[in-house]
Amino acid sequence: MTPTEYEYLRKFLKDNSGLDLSADKQYLIESRLLPLARKAGLSGIGDLVQKLQGGSRTVITDVVEAMTTNETFFFRDKVPFDHFRDTIMPEIIKARAARRSIRIWCAAGSTGQEPYSLAMCLKEMGAALTGWRIEIIATDLSQEVLEKAKAGIYSQFEVQRGLPIQMLMKYFKQTGETWQVNPELRAMIQHRQLNLLHDFAQLGTFDVIFCRNVLIYFDQDTKINIFNRLARQIEPDGFLVLGAAETVVGLTDTFRPIPERRGLYKPNDPRVAAAKPALAGAAPRMAAMAGR
Ligand SMILES: C[S@@+](CC[C@H](N)C(=O)[O-])C[C@H]1O[C@@H](n2cnc3c(N)ncnc32)[C@H](O)[C@@H]1O
């Protein structure tokens, strides 16, 4: 791969998925894209770049998908799900007692382990949610991972990662070597393709947003832009949950961390955020990206 081809791919990925690669990640590109090029009958990365430049839709999608990292597992990091059960849901149940409906968005839900973990937590709450309307929307950039999430079929290895055995027995059915999530749990989740770089206002507002382990791949301006737009999709008393290596601190005042609840954030009153223009400064630069 020539330096020009590498620079082209870096920019292409940043524009199309937000992926921010440093100047020394040629090996990553080669390990992910060479197999793709070979499968497409191309001689190497140079040919692939030419196809991208020619605007081939299939190649564009394949390259973007091949460069995403889809690592996930059931109840990943455990603590966010403890917070969901012990802090978030009790508060939301109290606050929504009159309307008895809850909307949850799992942004970048990958192959489905995260939204299904949330669905299992909700099922385990039993009577507390009887008669409630619960919507879980799981989105991801990658169509390939969404197909797997929709099917809800996992290997023995995947169900052994993080899923307690009682939950496996209760919510999954074994078919040969694989395990499928039961239809009731599958019906709780709507899976949709969505690129976080694009406008997501059409999803409506949510009580809880899980957006974990995806912003780590983006640069600072992109993170700020996404936080600011997430703040518009969350109820004033809602919760944002980020991954262990992610934070709003130092980036935006649209959310504030909840003390002693690592990874949990509350939206700030927009007047508080507006009163601190220093951190909002990067937002206008990103407006074009979100089509604003
Ligand atoms: C490392 S996984 C995290 C999955 C899950 N949230 C978790 O924490 O286990 C990151 C996911 O983000 C998705 N992704 C990457 N860029 C994205 C974008 N611009 N918009 C939406 N999803 C994106 C990838 O396809 C991948 O499935």
mmCIF file of C-alpha atoms and ligand atoms in Angstrom:
data_model
loop_
_atom_site.group_PDB
_atom_site.id
_atom_site.type_symbol
_atom_site.label_atom_id
_atom_site.label_comp_id
_atom_site.label_asym_id
_atom_site.label_seq_id
_atom_site.Cartn_x
_atom_site.Cartn_y
_atom_site.Cartn_z
ATOM 1 C CA MET A 1 0.000 0.000 0.000
ATOM 2 C CA THR A 2 1.463 3.352 -0.997
ATOM 3 C CA PRO A 3 1.385 6.346 1.412
ATOM 4 C CA THR A 4 -1.161 8.021 -0.913
ATOM 5 C CA GLU A 5 -3.439 4.980 -0.793
ATOM 6 C CA TYR A 6 -3.156 4.878 2.995
ATOM 7 C CA GLU A 7 -4.057 8.569 3.289
ATOM 8 C CA TYR A 8 -7.007 8.046 0.957
ATOM 9 C CA LEU A 9 -8.295 5.155 3.091
ATOM 10 C CA ARG A 10 -7.799 7.085 6.336
ATOM 11 C CA LYS A 11 -9.899 9.949 5.057
ATOM 12 C CA PHE A 12 -12.466 7.630 3.494
ATOM 13 C CA LEU A 13 -12.964 5.798 6.807
ATOM 14 C CA LYS A 14 -13.120 8.972 8.868
ATOM 15 C CA ASP A 15 -15.784 10.418 6.544
ATOM 16 C CA ASN A 16 -17.836 7.248 6.242
ATOM 17 C CA SER A 17 -17.718 5.662 9.696
ATOM 18 C CA GLY A 18 -15.920 8.123 11.970
ATOM 19 C CA LEU A 19 -12.996 5.722 12.430
ATOM 20 C CA ASP A 20 -9.968 7.827 13.316
ATOM 21 C CA LEU A 21 -6.786 5.965 12.394
ATOM 22 C CA SER A 22 -3.404 7.311 13.428
ATOM 23 C CA ALA A 23 -0.619 7.622 10.839
ATOM 24 C CA ASP A 24 0.854 4.195 11.729
ATOM 25 C CA LYS A 25 -2.065 1.804 11.279
ATOM 26 C CA GLN A 26 -1.146 0.431 7.839
ATOM 27 C CA TYR A 27 -0.924 -3.088 9.308
ATOM 28 C CA LEU A 28 -4.537 -2.844 10.535
ATOM 29 C CA ILE A 29 -5.792 -1.775 7.131
ATOM 30 C CA GLU A 30 -3.799 -4.505 5.428
ATOM 31 C CA SER A 31 -4.943 -7.254 7.784
ATOM 32 C CA ARG A 32 -8.609 -6.303 7.345
ATOM 33 C CA LEU A 33 -8.704 -5.245 3.697
ATOM 34 C CA LEU A 34 -6.312 -7.632 1.919
ATOM 35 C CA PRO A 35 -8.635 -10.639 2.480
ATOM 36 C CA LEU A 36 -11.510 -8.483 1.201
ATOM 37 C CA ALA A 37 -9.565 -7.501 -1.927
ATOM 38 C CA ARG A 38 -8.607 -11.126 -2.620
ATOM 39 C CA LYS A 39 -12.207 -12.297 -2.143
ATOM 40 C CA ALA A 40 -13.322 -9.708 -4.690
ATOM 41 C CA GLY A 41 -10.720 -11.031 -7.157
ATOM 42 C CA LEU A 42 -8.575 -7.897 -6.855
ATOM 43 C CA SER A 43 -4.800 -7.979 -6.751
ATOM 44 C CA GLY A 44 -4.411 -5.815 -3.653
ATOM 45 C CA ILE A 45 -5.250 -2.659 -1.716
ATOM 46 C CA GLY A 46 -4.398 -0.433 -4.704
ATOM 47 C CA ASP A 47 -7.176 -2.025 -6.782
ATOM 48 C CA LEU A 48 -9.577 -1.722 -3.861
ATOM 49 C CA VAL A 49 -8.827 1.984 -3.568
ATOM 50 C CA GLN A 50 -9.527 2.389 -7.278
ATOM 51 C CA LYS A 51 -12.933 0.714 -6.833
ATOM 52 C CA LEU A 52 -13.667 3.064 -3.927
ATOM 53 C CA GLN A 53 -12.691 6.042 -6.026
ATOM 54 C CA GLY A 54 -14.971 4.726 -8.768
ATOM 55 C CA GLY A 55 -17.850 4.890 -6.267
ATOM 56 C CA SER A 56 -18.699 1.163 -6.146
ATOM 57 C CA ARG A 57 -21.456 0.965 -3.491
ATOM 58 C CA THR A 58 -20.727 -2.671 -2.635
ATOM 59 C CA VAL A 59 -17.032 -2.019 -2.148
ATOM 60 C CA ILE A 60 -17.745 1.090 -0.050
ATOM 61 C CA THR A 61 -20.007 -0.904 2.287
ATOM 62 C CA ASP A 62 -17.626 -3.865 2.419
ATOM 63 C CA VAL A 63 -14.624 -1.670 3.285
ATOM 64 C CA VAL A 64 -16.512 0.239 5.995
ATOM 65 C CA GLU A 65 -17.839 -2.986 7.524
ATOM 66 C CA ALA A 66 -14.474 -4.760 7.359
ATOM 67 C CA MET A 67 -12.887 -1.922 9.339
ATOM 68 C CA THR A 68 -15.425 -1.903 12.185
ATOM 69 C CA THR A 69 -14.527 -3.679 15.412
ATOM 70 C CA ASN A 70 -17.562 -5.659 16.510
ATOM 71 C CA GLU A 71 -16.229 -7.123 19.757
ATOM 72 C CA THR A 72 -19.033 -7.545 22.292
ATOM 73 C CA PHE A 73 -20.360 -10.071 24.784
ATOM 74 C CA PHE A 74 -23.281 -10.618 27.110
ATOM 75 C CA PHE A 75 -23.379 -8.335 30.180
ATOM 76 C CA ARG A 76 -20.080 -6.787 29.076
ATOM 77 C CA ASP A 77 -18.309 -5.140 32.036
ATOM 78 C CA LYS A 78 -21.205 -6.202 34.348
ATOM 79 C CA VAL A 79 -21.330 -2.874 36.256
ATOM 80 C CA PRO A 80 -23.419 -0.965 33.644
ATOM 81 C CA PHE A 81 -26.053 -3.689 33.844
ATOM 82 C CA ASP A 82 -26.014 -3.556 37.658
ATOM 83 C CA HIS A 83 -26.540 0.204 37.358
ATOM 84 C CA PHE A 84 -29.320 -0.403 34.843
ATOM 85 C CA ARG A 85 -31.118 -2.746 37.262
ATOM 86 C CA ASP A 86 -30.403 -0.946 40.538
ATOM 87 C CA THR A 87 -30.242 2.763 39.639
ATOM 88 C CA ILE A 88 -31.672 3.505 36.210
ATOM 89 C CA MET A 89 -34.758 1.326 36.110
ATOM 90 C CA PRO A 90 -36.055 2.046 39.645
ATOM 91 C CA GLU A 91 -35.807 5.788 38.899
ATOM 92 C CA ILE A 92 -37.420 5.510 35.462
ATOM 93 C CA ILE A 93 -40.195 3.215 36.727
ATOM 94 C CA LYS A 94 -41.075 5.797 39.375
ATOM 95 C CA ALA A 95 -40.922 8.719 36.964
ATOM 96 C CA ARG A 96 -42.953 6.992 34.227
ATOM 97 C CA ALA A 97 -45.587 5.432 36.529
ATOM 98 C CA ALA A 98 -48.363 7.442 34.875
ATOM 99 C CA ARG A 99 -47.586 6.675 31.258
ATOM 100 C CA ARG A 100 -46.104 3.199 31.815
ATOM 101 C CA SER A 101 -43.835 3.222 28.816
ATOM 102 C CA ILE A 102 -40.058 3.148 28.446
ATOM 103 C CA ARG A 103 -37.856 3.701 25.426
ATOM 104 C CA ILE A 104 -34.291 2.410 25.352
ATOM 105 C CA TRP A 105 -31.755 2.912 22.579
ATOM 106 C CA CYS A 106 -28.750 0.687 22.264
ATOM 107 C CA ALA A 107 -26.614 2.625 19.789
ATOM 108 C CA ALA A 108 -23.841 0.508 18.226
ATOM 109 C CA GLY A 109 -25.342 -2.719 19.577
ATOM 110 C CA SER A 110 -23.155 -4.904 17.343
ATOM 111 C CA THR A 111 -24.214 -8.572 17.164
ATOM 112 C CA GLY A 112 -26.939 -8.133 19.774
ATOM 113 C CA GLN A 113 -25.432 -9.319 23.053
ATOM 114 C CA GLU A 114 -25.847 -5.845 24.602
ATOM 115 C CA PRO A 115 -29.529 -5.269 23.700
ATOM 116 C CA TYR A 116 -30.390 -8.872 24.645
ATOM 117 C CA SER A 117 -28.634 -8.386 28.001
ATOM 118 C CA LEU A 118 -30.856 -5.337 28.591
ATOM 119 C CA ALA A 119 -33.947 -7.294 27.549
ATOM 120 C CA MET A 120 -33.032 -10.065 30.020
ATOM 121 C CA CYS A 121 -32.567 -7.498 32.822
ATOM 122 C CA LEU A 122 -36.043 -6.140 32.071
ATOM 123 C CA LYS A 123 -37.594 -9.624 31.997
ATOM 124 C CA GLU A 124 -35.976 -10.377 35.356
ATOM 125 C CA MET A 125 -37.809 -7.381 36.843
ATOM 126 C CA GLY A 126 -41.004 -9.370 36.416
ATOM 127 C CA ALA A 127 -44.165 -7.865 37.901
ATOM 128 C CA ALA A 128 -42.652 -4.389 38.285
ATOM 129 C CA LEU A 129 -43.046 -3.963 34.513
ATOM 130 C CA THR A 130 -46.257 -5.898 33.880
ATOM 131 C CA GLY A 131 -48.461 -3.929 31.510
ATOM 132 C CA TRP A 132 -45.673 -1.528 30.519
ATOM 133 C CA ARG A 133 -44.876 -0.725 26.928
ATOM 134 C CA ILE A 134 -41.159 -1.299 26.469
ATOM 135 C CA GLU A 135 -39.274 -0.408 23.323
ATOM 136 C CA ILE A 136 -35.655 -1.343 22.783
ATOM 137 C CA ILE A 137 -34.105 -0.064 19.584
ATOM 138 C CA ALA A 138 -30.728 -1.552 18.702
ATOM 139 C CA THR A 139 -28.800 0.154 15.934
ATOM 140 C CA ASP A 140 -25.448 -0.365 14.274
ATOM 141 C CA LEU A 141 -23.599 0.840 11.223
ATOM 142 C CA SER A 142 -22.919 -2.670 10.026
ATOM 143 C CA GLN A 143 -25.677 -4.574 8.238
ATOM 144 C CA GLU A 144 -23.765 -7.806 8.755
ATOM 145 C CA VAL A 145 -23.781 -7.594 12.564
ATOM 146 C CA LEU A 146 -27.433 -6.526 12.518
ATOM 147 C CA GLU A 147 -28.393 -9.704 10.656
ATOM 148 C CA LYS A 148 -26.738 -11.766 13.352
ATOM 149 C CA ALA A 149 -28.368 -9.680 16.082
ATOM 150 C CA LYS A 150 -31.804 -10.164 14.514
ATOM 151 C CA ALA A 151 -31.349 -13.934 14.253
ATOM 152 C CA GLY A 152 -30.153 -14.060 17.867
ATOM 153 C CA ILE A 153 -28.108 -17.203 17.204
ATOM 154 C CA TYR A 154 -24.867 -17.609 19.141
ATOM 155 C CA SER A 155 -22.101 -20.190 19.357
ATOM 156 C CA GLN A 156 -21.231 -22.114 22.499
ATOM 157 C CA PHE A 157 -18.205 -19.824 22.906
ATOM 158 C CA GLU A 158 -20.341 -16.677 22.659
ATOM 159 C CA VAL A 159 -22.894 -17.804 25.249
ATOM 160 C CA GLN A 160 -20.062 -18.718 27.602
ATOM 161 C CA ARG A 161 -18.828 -15.126 27.579
ATOM 162 C CA GLY A 162 -20.641 -13.236 30.340
ATOM 163 C CA LEU A 163 -23.999 -14.995 30.252
ATOM 164 C CA PRO A 164 -24.987 -16.647 33.563
ATOM 165 C CA ILE A 165 -26.000 -20.282 33.047
ATOM 166 C CA GLN A 166 -29.484 -19.726 34.528
ATOM 167 C CA MET A 167 -30.131 -17.001 31.941
ATOM 168 C CA LEU A 168 -28.886 -19.270 29.159
ATOM 169 C CA MET A 169 -31.314 -21.986 30.260
ATOM 170 C CA LYS A 170 -34.181 -19.564 30.693
ATOM 171 C CA TYR A 171 -33.925 -17.404 27.578
ATOM 172 C CA PHE A 172 -32.193 -19.550 24.929
ATOM 173 C CA LYS A 173 -32.943 -22.727 23.036
ATOM 174 C CA GLN A 174 -30.162 -25.049 21.963
ATOM 175 C CA THR A 175 -30.132 -26.248 18.366
ATOM 176 C CA GLY A 176 -27.152 -28.484 17.675
ATOM 177 C CA GLU A 177 -24.004 -26.499 18.321
ATOM 178 C CA THR A 178 -25.744 -23.132 18.635
ATOM 179 C CA TRP A 179 -28.121 -21.311 20.964
ATOM 180 C CA GLN A 180 -30.962 -19.062 19.865
ATOM 181 C CA VAL A 181 -32.574 -16.324 21.936
ATOM 182 C CA ASN A 182 -36.224 -17.187 22.548
ATOM 183 C CA PRO A 183 -38.879 -15.466 20.386
ATOM 184 C CA GLU A 184 -40.317 -13.456 23.297
ATOM 185 C CA LEU A 185 -36.983 -11.775 23.984
ATOM 186 C CA ARG A 186 -36.284 -11.288 20.281
ATOM 187 C CA ALA A 187 -39.648 -9.557 19.878
ATOM 188 C CA MET A 188 -38.628 -6.946 22.473
ATOM 189 C CA ILE A 189 -35.948 -5.502 20.186
ATOM 190 C CA GLN A 190 -36.151 -3.581 16.913
ATOM 191 C CA HIS A 191 -32.897 -3.714 14.955
ATOM 192 C CA ARG A 192 -32.094 -0.865 12.584
ATOM 193 C CA GLN A 193 -29.139 0.207 10.520
ATOM 194 C CA LEU A 194 -27.852 3.600 11.631
ATOM 195 C CA ASN A 195 -24.617 5.505 11.231
ATOM 196 C CA LEU A 196 -23.980 7.699 14.282
ATOM 197 C CA LEU A 197 -22.366 10.291 11.992
ATOM 198 C CA HIS A 198 -25.746 10.856 10.380
ATOM 199 C CA ASP A 199 -28.837 12.544 11.701
ATOM 200 C CA PHE A 200 -30.711 10.340 14.186
ATOM 201 C CA ALA A 201 -33.433 12.764 15.295
ATOM 202 C CA GLN A 202 -36.024 10.552 13.571
ATOM 203 C CA LEU A 203 -35.559 7.910 16.297
ATOM 204 C CA GLY A 204 -37.369 10.163 18.770
ATOM 205 C CA THR A 205 -36.498 10.589 22.437
ATOM 206 C CA PHE A 206 -35.348 7.935 24.875
ATOM 207 C CA ASP A 207 -35.325 7.339 28.600
ATOM 208 C CA VAL A 208 -32.052 5.425 28.408
ATOM 209 C CA ILE A 209 -29.290 5.434 25.818
ATOM 210 C CA PHE A 210 -26.519 2.843 25.881
ATOM 211 C CA CYS A 211 -23.719 4.058 23.604
ATOM 212 C CA ARG A 212 -20.770 1.927 24.626
ATOM 213 C CA ASN A 213 -17.387 1.169 23.134
ATOM 214 C CA VAL A 214 -17.910 2.954 19.855
ATOM 215 C CA LEU A 215 -16.928 6.579 20.569
ATOM 216 C CA ILE A 216 -13.417 5.388 21.475
ATOM 217 C CA TYR A 217 -12.782 4.977 17.742
ATOM 218 C CA PHE A 218 -13.682 8.592 16.924
ATOM 219 C CA ASP A 219 -11.757 11.840 17.202
ATOM 220 C CA GLN A 220 -12.632 14.536 19.714
ATOM 221 C CA ASP A 221 -14.765 16.711 17.408
ATOM 222 C CA THR A 222 -16.806 13.703 16.303
ATOM 223 C CA LYS A 223 -17.401 12.653 19.927
ATOM 224 C CA ILE A 224 -18.516 16.171 20.867
ATOM 225 C CA ASN A 225 -20.848 16.337 17.904
ATOM 226 C CA ILE A 226 -22.420 12.971 18.776
ATOM 227 C CA PHE A 227 -22.789 13.847 22.486
ATOM 228 C CA ASN A 228 -24.505 17.095 21.587
ATOM 229 C CA ARG A 229 -26.952 15.318 19.301
ATOM 230 C CA LEU A 230 -27.524 12.485 21.817
ATOM 231 C CA ALA A 231 -28.471 15.155 24.353
ATOM 232 C CA ARG A 232 -31.393 16.123 22.113
ATOM 233 C CA GLN A 233 -32.672 12.538 21.966
ATOM 234 C CA ILE A 234 -32.726 11.945 25.706
ATOM 235 C CA GLU A 235 -35.493 12.827 28.158
ATOM 236 C CA PRO A 236 -34.432 15.516 30.676
ATOM 237 C CA ASP A 237 -34.439 12.873 33.447
ATOM 238 C CA GLY A 238 -32.984 10.118 31.235
ATOM 239 C CA PHE A 239 -29.653 8.303 31.425
ATOM 240 C CA LEU A 240 -26.721 7.942 29.061
ATOM 241 C CA VAL A 241 -24.461 4.934 29.569
ATOM 242 C CA LEU A 242 -20.943 4.967 28.084
ATOM 243 C CA GLY A 243 -18.171 2.379 27.910
ATOM 244 C CA ALA A 244 -15.418 2.070 30.520
ATOM 245 C CA ALA A 245 -12.911 4.004 28.377
ATOM 246 C CA GLU A 246 -15.343 6.767 27.408
ATOM 247 C CA THR A 247 -16.438 9.966 29.121
ATOM 248 C CA VAL A 248 -18.089 13.325 28.428
ATOM 249 C CA VAL A 249 -15.748 15.049 30.861
ATOM 250 C CA GLY A 250 -13.677 17.731 29.148
ATOM 251 C CA LEU A 251 -15.670 17.368 25.931
ATOM 252 C CA THR A 252 -19.189 18.652 26.484
ATOM 253 C CA ASP A 253 -21.439 20.123 29.139
ATOM 254 C CA THR A 254 -24.560 18.599 27.657
ATOM 255 C CA PHE A 255 -24.171 15.652 30.092
ATOM 256 C CA ARG A 256 -22.788 15.310 33.604
ATOM 257 C CA PRO A 257 -21.386 12.202 35.276
ATOM 258 C CA ILE A 258 -23.355 10.691 38.149
ATOM 259 C CA PRO A 259 -21.045 10.473 41.173
ATOM 260 C CA GLU A 260 -20.259 6.910 42.250
ATOM 261 C CA ARG A 261 -21.994 5.421 39.214
ATOM 262 C CA ARG A 262 -19.158 4.942 36.754
ATOM 263 C CA GLY A 263 -20.238 5.158 33.129
ATOM 264 C CA LEU A 264 -23.594 6.811 33.915
ATOM 265 C CA TYR A 265 -24.462 10.331 32.786
ATOM 266 C CA LYS A 266 -27.475 12.623 33.052
ATOM 267 C CA PRO A 267 -28.343 15.317 30.549
ATOM 268 C CA ASN A 268 -27.711 18.815 31.826
ATOM 269 C CA ASP A 269 -30.345 21.482 31.593
ATOM 270 C CA PRO A 270 -29.577 23.013 28.135
ATOM 271 C CA ARG A 271 -29.197 26.412 29.873
ATOM 272 C CA VAL A 272 -26.279 25.019 31.905
ATOM 273 C CA ALA A 273 -24.568 23.726 28.759
ATOM 274 C CA ALA A 274 -25.190 27.023 26.939
ATOM 275 C CA ALA A 275 -23.618 28.943 29.816
ATOM 276 C CA LYS A 276 -20.277 27.191 29.156
ATOM 277 C CA PRO A 277 -19.470 28.094 25.554
ATOM 278 C CA ALA A 278 -15.833 26.973 25.744
ATOM 279 C CA LEU A 279 -16.728 23.297 25.346
ATOM 280 C CA ALA A 280 -19.455 23.903 22.812
ATOM 281 C CA GLY A 281 -16.946 25.512 20.448
ATOM 282 C CA ALA A 282 -16.239 22.372 18.446
ATOM 283 C CA ALA A 283 -19.893 21.715 17.639
ATOM 284 C CA PRO A 284 -20.329 24.104 14.693
ATOM 285 C CA ARG A 285 -17.345 22.542 12.915
ATOM 286 C CA MET A 286 -19.165 19.247 12.997
ATOM 287 C CA ALA A 287 -22.565 20.500 11.989
ATOM 288 C CA ALA A 288 -22.080 19.558 8.344
ATOM 289 C CA MET A 289 -21.316 15.976 9.295
ATOM 290 C CA ALA A 290 -24.741 15.530 10.863
ATOM 291 C CA GLY A 291 -26.444 17.298 8.007
ATOM 292 C CA ARG A 292 -27.291 20.322 10.108
HETATM 293 C C1 LIG B 1 -16.837 -2.654 19.813
HETATM 294 S S1 LIG B 1 -18.516 -2.759 19.258
HETATM 295 C C2 LIG B 1 -19.379 -2.346 20.722
HETATM 296 C C3 LIG B 1 -20.639 -3.158 20.878
HETATM 297 C C4 LIG B 1 -21.392 -2.938 22.166
HETATM 298 N N1 LIG B 1 -21.856 -1.582 22.286
HETATM 299 C C5 LIG B 1 -20.537 -3.305 23.353
HETATM 300 O O1 LIG B 1 -20.095 -2.400 24.079
HETATM 301 O O2 LIG B 1 -20.295 -4.475 23.603
HETATM 302 C C6 LIG B 1 -18.619 -1.259 18.280
HETATM 303 C C7 LIG B 1 -19.773 -1.276 17.292
HETATM 304 O O3 LIG B 1 -19.913 0.042 16.773
HETATM 305 C C8 LIG B 1 -20.306 -0.046 15.422
HETATM 306 N N2 LIG B 1 -19.965 1.230 14.760
HETATM 307 C C9 LIG B 1 -18.771 1.685 14.351
HETATM 308 N N3 LIG B 1 -18.879 2.895 13.781
HETATM 309 C C10 LIG B 1 -20.183 3.230 13.847
HETATM 310 C C11 LIG B 1 -20.933 4.357 13.424
HETATM 311 N N4 LIG B 1 -20.343 5.392 12.803
HETATM 312 N N5 LIG B 1 -22.260 4.364 13.643
HETATM 313 C C12 LIG B 1 -22.866 3.318 14.260
HETATM 314 N N6 LIG B 1 -22.215 2.227 14.674
HETATM 315 C C13 LIG B 1 -20.888 2.175 14.475
HETATM 316 C C14 LIG B 1 -19.536 -1.231 14.889
HETATM 317 O O4 LIG B 1 -20.135 -1.769 13.725
HETATM 318 C C15 LIG B 1 -19.555 -2.181 16.081
HETATM 319 O O5 LIG B 1 -20.585 -3.131 15.976
#
